[in-house]
Coordinates of C-alpha atoms in Angstrom, one line a residue:
M3 CA -178.8 -4.9 -274.2
A4 CA -181.4 -7.5 -273.7
N5 CA -184.2 -7.3 -276.3
L6 CA -187.3 -8.9 -275.2
N7 CA -189.4 -8.6 -278.3
G8 CA -190.1 -12.4 -278.3
R9 CA -191.7 -14.7 -275.8
S10 CA -190.0 -13.1 -272.8
R11 CA -191.5 -9.7 -273.4
Q12 CA -194.9 -10.8 -272.2
E13 CA -193.3 -12.1 -269.0
N14 CA -191.8 -8.6 -268.4
T15 CA -195.0 -6.7 -269.2
Y16 CA -197.2 -5.1 -266.5
D17 CA -200.1 -2.7 -266.4
A18 CA -197.9 -0.2 -264.6
I19 CA -194.3 0.4 -263.6
V20 CA -193.3 2.4 -260.6
V21 CA -189.6 3.6 -260.3
G22 CA -188.7 4.0 -256.7
S23 CA -190.2 2.7 -253.5
G24 CA -189.9 5.6 -251.1
I25 CA -192.6 8.1 -250.0
S26 CA -194.0 8.7 -253.5
G27 CA -193.2 5.3 -255.0
G28 CA -194.9 3.5 -252.1
W29 CA -198.0 5.6 -252.6
A30 CA -198.0 5.0 -256.4
A31 CA -197.7 1.2 -255.7
K32 CA -200.5 1.2 -253.2
E33 CA -202.9 3.2 -255.4
L34 CA -202.2 1.4 -258.6
T35 CA -202.5 -2.1 -257.2
E36 CA -205.6 -1.3 -255.2
K37 CA -207.2 -0.1 -258.4
G38 CA -206.5 -3.4 -260.0
L39 CA -203.3 -2.8 -262.0
K40 CA -200.6 -5.4 -262.1
T41 CA -197.7 -3.2 -261.0
L42 CA -193.9 -3.7 -261.0
V43 CA -191.9 -1.6 -258.5
L44 CA -188.3 -1.1 -259.4
E45 CA -186.0 -0.1 -256.6
R46 CA -182.3 0.5 -257.2
G47 CA -181.3 -0.5 -253.7
P48 CA -181.6 -3.8 -251.7
M49 CA -184.7 -5.3 -250.1
V50 CA -185.7 -4.0 -246.7
R51 CA -188.6 -5.9 -245.2
H52 CA -190.6 -4.4 -242.4
L53 CA -189.8 -6.0 -239.1
E54 CA -187.1 -8.3 -240.6
D55 CA -184.5 -5.9 -241.8
Y56 CA -184.1 -3.3 -239.0
P57 CA -180.9 -4.7 -237.6
T58 CA -180.4 -2.0 -234.9
A59 CA -184.0 -1.3 -233.9
M60 CA -183.4 -2.8 -230.5
T61 CA -179.8 -2.0 -230.0
D62 CA -179.1 -0.5 -226.6
P63 CA -176.5 2.3 -226.2
W64 CA -174.1 0.0 -224.3
D65 CA -174.2 -2.5 -227.1
T66 CA -172.6 -0.4 -229.8
K67 CA -169.0 -1.0 -230.9
Y68 CA -168.1 2.7 -230.7
P69 CA -169.1 5.2 -227.9
Q70 CA -172.5 6.6 -228.5
G71 CA -172.5 4.8 -231.9
K72 CA -170.2 7.4 -233.5
L73 CA -168.3 6.0 -236.4
P74 CA -164.5 6.7 -236.6
A75 CA -163.6 9.9 -238.3
E76 CA -161.4 8.0 -240.9
Q77 CA -164.4 5.9 -241.9
L78 CA -166.7 8.9 -242.3
K79 CA -164.1 10.6 -244.4
A80 CA -163.4 7.6 -246.6
Q81 CA -167.0 6.3 -247.1
Y82 CA -169.5 9.0 -246.0
P83 CA -167.9 12.5 -246.5
V84 CA -171.2 13.9 -247.8
Q85 CA -173.8 11.8 -245.9
S86 CA -172.0 12.8 -242.6
R87 CA -172.4 16.5 -243.2
T88 CA -175.8 16.5 -241.5
G89 CA -174.1 15.4 -238.2
Y90 CA -176.9 13.0 -237.4
T91 CA -177.6 10.7 -240.4
V92 CA -174.7 8.3 -240.4
N93 CA -173.7 6.5 -237.3
E94 CA -173.5 2.9 -236.1
Y95 CA -177.3 2.7 -235.8
T96 CA -178.2 4.0 -239.2
K97 CA -175.4 3.9 -241.7
H98 CA -176.9 0.9 -243.5
F99 CA -179.8 3.2 -244.6
F100 CA -177.6 5.7 -246.3
V101 CA -175.4 5.4 -249.4
R102 CA -171.7 5.3 -249.3
D103 CA -170.4 8.4 -251.1
D104 CA -167.3 6.7 -252.4
E105 CA -169.6 4.3 -254.3
N106 CA -172.2 6.9 -255.4
P107 CA -170.2 9.9 -256.7
Y108 CA -171.6 13.2 -258.1
T109 CA -169.9 16.5 -258.8
E110 CA -170.4 19.6 -256.6
E111 CA -169.8 22.7 -258.7
E112 CA -170.9 24.5 -255.6
R113 CA -171.3 22.7 -252.3
F114 CA -174.4 20.6 -252.5
D115 CA -175.2 18.0 -249.8
W116 CA -177.0 15.2 -251.5
I117 CA -178.2 12.9 -248.8
R118 CA -179.4 9.6 -250.2
S119 CA -181.0 6.3 -249.1
Y120 CA -181.0 3.5 -251.6
Q121 CA -183.1 0.6 -250.4
V122 CA -186.7 -0.6 -250.5
G123 CA -188.6 2.1 -248.7
G124 CA -186.0 4.7 -249.5
R125 CA -185.9 7.8 -247.3
S126 CA -189.4 7.0 -245.9
L127 CA -187.5 5.0 -243.3
T128 CA -185.4 7.9 -242.2
W129 CA -187.5 11.0 -242.9
G130 CA -188.2 13.7 -240.4
R131 CA -191.9 12.8 -240.3
Q132 CA -193.0 16.5 -239.9
T133 CA -196.2 16.6 -241.9
Y134 CA -197.8 19.9 -243.2
R135 CA -200.1 20.9 -246.0
H136 CA -199.1 23.6 -248.4
S137 CA -201.5 26.5 -248.1
P138 CA -203.6 28.4 -250.7
M139 CA -201.0 31.1 -250.4
D140 CA -198.2 28.7 -251.3
F141 CA -199.9 27.6 -254.6
E142 CA -200.6 31.3 -255.6
A143 CA -197.3 32.9 -254.5
N144 CA -195.4 32.5 -257.8
A145 CA -198.2 34.1 -259.8
R146 CA -198.8 36.8 -257.3
E147 CA -195.2 37.8 -257.0
G148 CA -194.1 37.2 -260.6
V149 CA -191.6 34.5 -259.6
A150 CA -190.8 31.7 -262.0
I151 CA -194.1 30.2 -263.3
D152 CA -197.6 29.6 -261.8
W153 CA -198.6 26.3 -260.4
P154 CA -201.2 24.6 -262.7
I155 CA -203.3 23.6 -259.6
R156 CA -204.6 25.3 -256.5
Y157 CA -205.1 24.2 -252.9
A158 CA -208.7 23.2 -253.6
D159 CA -207.5 20.7 -256.2
L160 CA -205.3 18.9 -253.7
A161 CA -207.3 19.4 -250.5
P162 CA -209.3 16.1 -250.8
W163 CA -206.1 14.2 -251.5
Y164 CA -204.5 15.7 -248.4
D165 CA -207.5 14.3 -246.4
Y166 CA -207.1 11.0 -248.1
V167 CA -203.4 10.6 -247.4
E168 CA -203.6 11.9 -243.8
R169 CA -206.3 9.4 -242.9
F170 CA -204.1 6.5 -244.2
I171 CA -200.7 7.4 -242.9
G172 CA -201.9 8.8 -239.5
V173 CA -200.9 12.3 -238.5
S174 CA -200.9 13.6 -235.0
G175 CA -201.6 17.3 -234.7
Q176 CA -203.7 20.2 -233.5
N177 CA -206.2 22.1 -235.7
E178 CA -205.4 25.8 -235.4
G179 CA -207.7 27.5 -238.0
L180 CA -204.9 29.3 -239.7
P181 CA -205.3 30.0 -243.5
H182 CA -201.6 29.8 -244.0
L183 CA -201.3 26.4 -242.3
P184 CA -204.4 24.4 -243.3
D185 CA -205.8 22.0 -240.8
G186 CA -206.2 18.3 -241.6
Q187 CA -207.4 14.9 -240.5
F188 CA -205.5 14.6 -237.3
Q189 CA -205.0 12.0 -234.5
P190 CA -204.6 13.5 -231.0
P191 CA -201.5 15.7 -230.7
M192 CA -198.5 14.9 -228.6
E193 CA -198.2 16.9 -225.4
M194 CA -196.1 20.0 -224.8
N195 CA -194.0 20.0 -221.7
C196 CA -194.2 22.7 -219.0
V197 CA -191.6 25.0 -220.5
E198 CA -193.2 24.8 -223.9
R199 CA -196.6 25.6 -222.5
A200 CA -195.2 28.6 -220.7
F201 CA -193.4 29.7 -223.9
K202 CA -196.6 29.4 -225.9
Q203 CA -198.6 31.4 -223.4
R204 CA -196.0 34.2 -223.2
V205 CA -195.2 34.5 -226.9
E206 CA -198.8 34.4 -228.1
G207 CA -199.6 37.0 -225.5
R208 CA -196.9 39.3 -226.8
F209 CA -197.1 38.7 -230.5
G210 CA -200.7 38.4 -231.9
E211 CA -199.7 37.1 -235.3
R212 CA -197.6 34.1 -233.9
R213 CA -199.0 30.7 -233.0
I214 CA -197.2 28.0 -231.0
T215 CA -198.6 24.6 -231.8
M216 CA -197.4 21.0 -231.4
G217 CA -195.6 19.6 -234.4
R218 CA -197.8 17.7 -236.8
C219 CA -196.1 14.4 -237.4
A220 CA -196.8 11.1 -239.1
H221 CA -196.9 9.1 -235.9
L222 CA -199.9 7.1 -234.7
T223 CA -201.3 8.4 -231.4
E224 CA -204.8 6.8 -231.9
P225 CA -204.5 4.2 -234.6
T226 CA -207.5 3.5 -236.8
E227 CA -208.8 0.0 -237.6
E228 CA -207.2 0.2 -241.1
Q229 CA -203.8 1.1 -239.6
L230 CA -204.0 -1.7 -237.0
S231 CA -205.0 -4.2 -239.7
L232 CA -201.7 -3.4 -241.5
G233 CA -199.8 -4.5 -238.4
R234 CA -199.1 -1.0 -237.2
S235 CA -199.5 0.2 -233.6
K236 CA -199.4 3.3 -231.5
C237 CA -196.1 5.2 -231.4
Q238 CA -194.0 3.9 -228.5
Y239 CA -192.1 7.2 -228.0
R240 CA -188.7 5.3 -228.3
N241 CA -187.1 8.1 -230.4
M242 CA -185.2 5.4 -232.5
C243 CA -187.2 6.2 -235.6
M244 CA -184.3 6.3 -238.1
R245 CA -183.4 2.7 -237.4
G246 CA -186.8 1.6 -238.7
C247 CA -189.8 1.1 -236.4
P248 CA -190.8 -2.5 -235.8
F249 CA -194.1 -1.2 -234.3
G250 CA -195.0 0.8 -237.4
G251 CA -195.5 3.7 -235.1
Y252 CA -194.5 6.2 -237.8
F253 CA -195.4 6.1 -241.4
S254 CA -193.0 4.5 -243.9
S255 CA -193.5 2.7 -247.2
N256 CA -192.3 -0.5 -245.6
S257 CA -194.8 -0.5 -242.8
A258 CA -197.9 0.8 -244.7
T259 CA -198.2 1.5 -248.4
L260 CA -196.1 -1.4 -249.6
V261 CA -197.8 -3.7 -247.2
A262 CA -201.2 -2.6 -248.6
A263 CA -199.9 -3.0 -252.1
E264 CA -198.6 -6.5 -251.5
R265 CA -201.9 -7.7 -250.0
T266 CA -203.7 -6.9 -253.3
G267 CA -201.7 -9.7 -255.0
N268 CA -201.0 -7.2 -257.8
L269 CA -197.5 -6.1 -256.7
R270 CA -194.2 -7.4 -257.9
M271 CA -191.2 -5.8 -256.1
R272 CA -187.9 -6.0 -257.8
P273 CA -185.0 -4.6 -255.7
D274 CA -181.4 -4.1 -257.0
S275 CA -182.9 -2.7 -260.2
I276 CA -181.3 0.6 -261.4
V277 CA -183.5 2.1 -264.0
T278 CA -181.2 3.7 -266.6
S279 CA -183.6 5.1 -269.1
L280 CA -187.2 5.2 -270.4
I281 CA -188.0 3.4 -273.6
Y282 CA -189.8 5.6 -276.1
D283 CA -191.8 4.5 -279.2
A284 CA -191.7 7.4 -281.6
K285 CA -194.3 5.9 -283.8
A286 CA -196.8 5.4 -281.0
G287 CA -195.7 8.7 -279.4
K288 CA -195.5 7.2 -275.9
A289 CA -193.2 5.4 -273.5
T290 CA -193.4 1.6 -273.6
G291 CA -191.2 0.7 -270.7
V292 CA -187.9 1.1 -268.9
R293 CA -184.4 -0.3 -269.1
I294 CA -182.6 -1.5 -266.0
L295 CA -179.2 -2.6 -264.9
D296 CA -179.4 -5.3 -262.3
A297 CA -177.1 -4.1 -259.4
Q298 CA -176.1 -7.7 -258.5
T299 CA -175.7 -9.5 -261.8
L300 CA -174.9 -6.3 -263.9
K301 CA -177.3 -7.7 -266.5
E302 CA -179.4 -5.2 -268.5
E303 CA -183.0 -5.9 -268.9
E304 CA -186.2 -4.3 -270.2
F305 CA -189.7 -4.1 -268.6
Y306 CA -192.8 -2.8 -270.3
A307 CA -196.1 -1.1 -269.2
E308 CA -198.8 1.2 -270.4
V309 CA -198.3 3.6 -267.5
I310 CA -195.0 4.6 -265.9
F311 CA -194.6 6.5 -262.6
L312 CA -191.2 8.1 -261.9
C313 CA -190.9 8.3 -258.1
A314 CA -187.1 7.8 -257.6
S315 CA -186.7 11.2 -255.7
A316 CA -186.3 14.5 -257.4
L317 CA -182.7 14.2 -258.6
N318 CA -182.8 10.5 -259.5
S319 CA -186.0 10.8 -261.5
T320 CA -184.4 13.8 -263.3
W321 CA -181.3 11.7 -263.9
I322 CA -183.4 9.0 -265.6
M323 CA -185.0 11.6 -267.8
L324 CA -181.8 13.3 -268.7
N325 CA -180.3 9.9 -269.6
S326 CA -183.3 9.0 -271.8
T327 CA -182.3 10.6 -275.0
S328 CA -183.5 9.7 -278.5
S329 CA -184.1 11.4 -281.8
R330 CA -187.4 12.7 -280.3
F331 CA -185.8 13.8 -277.0
E332 CA -182.2 14.8 -277.9
N333 CA -181.9 17.0 -274.7
G334 CA -183.5 14.6 -272.3
F335 CA -186.9 13.0 -272.0
G336 CA -189.8 15.5 -272.2
N337 CA -187.3 18.4 -272.0
G338 CA -188.6 20.5 -274.8
S339 CA -188.8 23.4 -272.3
D340 CA -185.2 23.0 -271.3
Q341 CA -186.4 23.1 -267.7
L342 CA -185.4 19.5 -266.8
G343 CA -182.8 19.7 -264.1
R344 CA -183.4 23.4 -263.4
N345 CA -185.1 25.2 -260.4
V346 CA -183.5 23.1 -257.7
M347 CA -185.0 24.0 -254.4
D348 CA -184.6 22.9 -250.8
H349 CA -185.3 24.4 -247.4
H350 CA -182.6 26.5 -245.8
F351 CA -182.1 26.1 -242.0
R352 CA -179.5 25.8 -239.3
V353 CA -180.4 29.3 -238.0
G354 CA -182.3 30.3 -234.8
A355 CA -181.5 30.7 -231.2
K356 CA -181.4 28.8 -227.9
A357 CA -181.8 29.8 -224.2
D358 CA -181.5 28.5 -220.7
V359 CA -184.6 28.3 -218.6
E360 CA -184.1 28.9 -214.9
E361 CA -187.7 28.1 -213.9
F362 CA -189.4 24.7 -213.6
G363 CA -186.4 23.1 -211.9
D364 CA -188.8 20.8 -210.0
K365 CA -190.5 19.6 -213.2
Y366 CA -189.6 16.8 -215.6
Y367 CA -191.4 14.9 -218.3
S368 CA -192.0 11.2 -218.7
G369 CA -190.2 9.3 -221.4
R370 CA -189.2 10.5 -224.8
R371 CA -191.1 12.3 -227.6
P372 CA -190.3 12.0 -231.3
N373 CA -191.6 15.5 -232.0
G374 CA -191.4 19.1 -230.9
I375 CA -193.3 22.4 -231.1
Y376 CA -194.0 24.2 -234.4
I377 CA -194.3 27.9 -235.0
P378 CA -196.1 28.5 -238.4
R379 CA -195.0 31.2 -240.8
F380 CA -195.8 34.7 -239.6
R381 CA -194.0 36.9 -242.2
N382 CA -195.5 38.2 -245.5
L383 CA -199.0 36.9 -244.9
G384 CA -200.5 39.5 -247.2
D385 CA -200.9 42.4 -244.9
A386 CA -198.8 45.4 -244.1
A387 CA -198.1 44.3 -240.5
T388 CA -196.3 41.1 -241.5
K389 CA -194.6 42.4 -244.6
K390 CA -190.8 42.2 -244.6
D391 CA -188.0 43.0 -247.1
F392 CA -187.8 39.5 -248.5
L393 CA -190.3 37.3 -250.3
R394 CA -192.1 34.3 -248.7
G395 CA -191.5 33.1 -245.1
Y396 CA -190.3 30.5 -242.7
G397 CA -191.5 28.4 -239.7
Y398 CA -189.7 27.2 -236.6
Q399 CA -189.3 23.7 -235.2
G400 CA -187.9 23.3 -231.7
G401 CA -188.6 22.5 -228.1
A402 CA -187.6 22.4 -224.5
S403 CA -185.8 19.5 -222.8
R404 CA -183.5 18.5 -220.0
P405 CA -180.4 16.5 -220.9
G406 CA -180.2 13.0 -219.4
W407 CA -177.6 10.7 -217.8
D408 CA -175.5 10.6 -221.0
R409 CA -174.9 14.4 -221.1
D410 CA -171.4 14.2 -219.7
L411 CA -170.0 10.9 -220.6
A412 CA -166.7 12.4 -221.6
G413 CA -166.4 14.3 -218.3
E414 CA -164.0 13.4 -215.6
G415 CA -164.7 11.8 -212.2
F416 CA -166.1 8.6 -210.8
G417 CA -167.6 7.2 -207.7
A418 CA -170.8 7.8 -205.8
D419 CA -170.9 11.5 -206.1
R420 CA -170.6 11.4 -209.9
K421 CA -173.2 8.7 -210.1
A422 CA -175.6 10.7 -208.0
A423 CA -175.0 13.8 -210.1
M424 CA -175.5 12.0 -213.3
S425 CA -178.8 10.5 -212.0
Q426 CA -180.3 14.0 -211.9
P427 CA -181.5 15.7 -215.1
G428 CA -179.6 18.6 -216.5
P429 CA -181.0 22.1 -216.6
W430 CA -183.9 23.1 -218.9
T431 CA -182.9 24.6 -222.2
M432 CA -185.0 25.6 -225.2
Q433 CA -184.1 26.0 -228.8
L434 CA -185.8 27.2 -232.0
G435 CA -184.6 26.3 -235.5
A436 CA -186.1 28.0 -238.6
F437 CA -186.9 26.4 -241.9
G438 CA -187.2 28.9 -244.8
E439 CA -188.4 28.8 -248.4
I440 CA -185.9 28.9 -251.2
L441 CA -187.2 30.5 -254.4
P442 CA -187.0 28.6 -257.7
Y443 CA -184.0 30.0 -259.6
E444 CA -183.6 28.7 -263.2
D445 CA -179.8 28.5 -263.0
N446 CA -179.9 26.4 -259.8
R447 CA -179.6 23.1 -261.7
V448 CA -178.3 19.6 -262.1
T449 CA -176.9 18.4 -265.3
L450 CA -175.7 15.0 -266.7
N451 CA -171.9 14.6 -266.4
H452 CA -170.7 12.0 -268.9
A453 CA -167.1 12.6 -267.9
A454 CA -167.6 11.2 -264.4
K455 CA -169.0 7.7 -264.2
D456 CA -170.1 5.7 -261.2
K457 CA -169.0 2.1 -260.5
Y458 CA -171.6 0.8 -263.0
G459 CA -170.1 3.0 -265.8
L460 CA -173.2 5.2 -265.8
P461 CA -172.9 9.0 -266.1
T462 CA -173.4 11.0 -262.9
L463 CA -175.0 14.3 -261.9
S464 CA -173.3 17.6 -261.5
A465 CA -174.9 20.1 -259.2
K466 CA -174.7 23.9 -259.1
V467 CA -177.1 25.3 -256.5
T468 CA -176.8 28.4 -254.3
I469 CA -179.0 30.5 -252.2
R470 CA -179.4 34.2 -253.1
E471 CA -180.0 37.6 -251.5
N472 CA -183.6 36.8 -250.7
E473 CA -182.7 33.8 -248.6
K474 CA -179.8 35.6 -246.9
A475 CA -182.1 38.5 -245.9
M476 CA -184.6 35.9 -244.6
R477 CA -181.9 34.2 -242.5
K478 CA -181.2 37.4 -240.6
D479 CA -184.9 37.7 -239.7
M480 CA -185.1 34.0 -238.8
Q481 CA -182.3 34.6 -236.2
A482 CA -183.6 37.9 -234.9
A483 CA -187.2 36.7 -234.4
A484 CA -186.0 33.6 -232.6
V485 CA -184.1 35.7 -230.1
E486 CA -187.0 38.0 -229.8
M487 CA -189.4 35.2 -228.8
L488 CA -187.1 33.5 -226.3
E489 CA -186.4 36.9 -224.7
A490 CA -190.1 37.7 -224.6
A491 CA -190.7 34.4 -222.8
G492 CA -188.3 35.5 -220.1
F493 CA -185.7 32.8 -220.7
K494 CA -182.0 33.5 -219.9
N495 CA -178.7 33.5 -221.8
V496 CA -180.4 33.7 -225.1
M497 CA -177.8 33.0 -227.9
A498 CA -178.4 33.5 -231.6
A499 CA -176.9 31.1 -234.0
D500 CA -176.4 30.8 -237.7
M501 CA -174.4 27.6 -238.3
G502 CA -174.4 28.0 -242.0
Y503 CA -176.3 26.2 -244.7
A504 CA -175.4 24.4 -247.9
P505 CA -178.2 23.5 -250.4
G506 CA -179.3 20.0 -250.1
L507 CA -178.8 19.8 -246.4
G508 CA -182.5 20.1 -245.8
I509 CA -182.9 16.8 -247.7
H510 CA -185.9 18.3 -249.5
E511 CA -184.7 18.4 -253.1
M512 CA -187.4 19.8 -255.3
G513 CA -188.3 21.4 -258.6
T514 CA -186.2 19.7 -261.3
A515 CA -189.2 18.7 -263.5
R516 CA -191.7 21.3 -262.5
M517 CA -195.4 21.3 -263.1
G518 CA -196.9 24.1 -265.1
R519 CA -199.6 25.0 -267.7
D520 CA -197.3 25.7 -270.6
P521 CA -195.1 23.0 -272.2
K522 CA -192.7 25.7 -273.2
T523 CA -191.9 26.6 -269.6
S524 CA -192.6 23.4 -267.7
V525 CA -192.0 19.6 -267.8
L526 CA -195.3 18.3 -266.3
N527 CA -198.9 19.3 -266.6
A528 CA -201.5 19.7 -263.9
H529 CA -201.8 15.9 -263.4
N530 CA -198.1 15.3 -263.2
Q531 CA -197.9 13.9 -266.7
V532 CA -194.9 14.7 -268.9
H533 CA -196.3 17.3 -271.3
E534 CA -194.6 15.6 -274.2
C535 CA -195.4 12.0 -273.2
T536 CA -198.5 11.7 -271.2
N537 CA -198.2 8.0 -270.1
V538 CA -195.2 9.0 -267.9
Y539 CA -196.0 10.6 -264.6
V540 CA -193.5 12.2 -262.2
T541 CA -194.8 12.7 -258.7
D542 CA -191.8 13.1 -256.4
G543 CA -190.1 16.3 -255.4
A544 CA -189.1 17.0 -259.0
A545 CA -192.7 18.1 -259.7
M546 CA -192.8 21.0 -257.3
T547 CA -193.2 24.5 -258.8
S548 CA -192.4 26.3 -255.6
A549 CA -191.2 25.0 -252.2
S550 CA -193.4 26.7 -249.5
C551 CA -191.6 26.7 -246.1
V552 CA -193.1 23.5 -244.8
N553 CA -191.9 19.9 -245.0
P554 CA -192.9 18.7 -248.5
S555 CA -193.5 14.9 -248.2
L556 CA -197.2 15.2 -247.6
T557 CA -197.6 17.1 -250.8
Y558 CA -195.7 14.5 -252.7
M559 CA -198.0 11.8 -251.4
A560 CA -201.1 13.8 -252.2
L561 CA -199.9 14.6 -255.7
T562 CA -199.1 10.9 -256.2
A563 CA -202.5 9.6 -255.1
R564 CA -204.2 12.3 -257.3
A565 CA -202.0 11.4 -260.3
V566 CA -202.7 7.7 -260.0
D567 CA -206.4 8.4 -259.9
H568 CA -206.1 10.4 -263.1
A569 CA -203.9 7.7 -264.7
V570 CA -206.3 4.8 -264.0
Q571 CA -209.2 6.8 -265.3
A572 CA -207.3 7.8 -268.4
K573 CA -206.2 4.3 -269.0
R574 CA -209.7 3.0 -268.8
K575 CA -210.8 5.6 -271.3
G576 CA -208.0 4.7 -273.7
D577 CA -206.4 8.2 -273.3
L578 CA -202.9 7.0 -272.5

């Protein structure tokens, strides 16, 4: 282990260290550097530079090695057996943005689909971009229902930070005035097509408690001067987002926060740096830095700072803390509550319905659209009319479309007739897919597995996570309500579907170092500081006390911006 207590220590000392460069890490880097702190960002994966390192961003379908870019089954089985479980993440266009499972093992005590992206920008390059605020109801639900522990903050504490983040990243959407889906700072929404508009009119006319709106997504539809100055431009509707967007049309760390951070002159980015543990000074009662393993040279090194932000994603931040043991923290860093690694949450989905639409055969739409409709939660809103036999709720994402020329590439036939048939769009179909909240169960957890090591000789994680009766009851309602709405719209051949779900598949891991008021029952306080070591902040999904049913990334970003503001003020006061 390198010991830099001499001259070199000063060279490795910064005002702040950020671990991870994805959604949360990018925000921590931007805020810390803009507030004047010399900041080191440590990323375990390789460098990915905006514009330069999106190798398939312009690849046409006829230029792929394999038909439709689908990798051979034997390659998926050997290298990506977990990452390929989504059915969409690993292909010829995107595989370089996801880890190889054979090189990054973990143990599944129950099936757990851990989808990971290790590179500068992390999963901000490949995220779903659906962007929603948690509501006042979400922050109060645990306390109201006696589930787990209460959040230490309320919606009002985060609302100005939601505003702040939305203005910077750019979110297109429609204000709806719903208390359970708070409005925000939106750019113009994308347009519904003719079938979606008909669906909206018919369903809202039939069900007064249900609202059909356009998805709120982190795509620029009317860029601001600030966004243009970063080199970003209006979304081109290419629908190639997961390859990296050279236009900066959607928000990613690479196109926005890291660009802003770099321009301050206060950022140092160090890729290929696997943080293995936090360094704790028992005499001072605080963390003084981190230890890393260089993924290229395999050299161990130490870096130092007064403030440390863990933003490595929920399970990887938790891994670092579990692996940071000492005489003070024998059970993991800041784990006096024994809650570190517990309460794993995700969003369960892959349930809903689809239908054929026999109308509008003479209608089509222009171009592509990286978005769909959204149906906000309409169950358990606090009144008798919406109450069901399960806790919490779910929302739907979906849309209507007509398949294009590639819908039947595997079909038989050739010649002019087939060419003419393929030049016409397929029939209209519409589908709805629900995303539901998973409750925080204490025994849904990850633990450190010293018996199974990775290629660097580091211990790995073992995951044991399941959904319970509440989620199973919710899934039945998710399916039934989707059928109910498609039938109410007058669509045909309505087919219900539950394709099964395994925890992790939503790629929304949360809860493993939860926020709370009491150090005896939580890891972090109301400002995302580790209760037992307040100069360490954790602001990724690990901090979540409950999951809501909406996509969580906006909340991670808002929590991060708020925590940095707290850290900088505390540092100036000498409180860290």
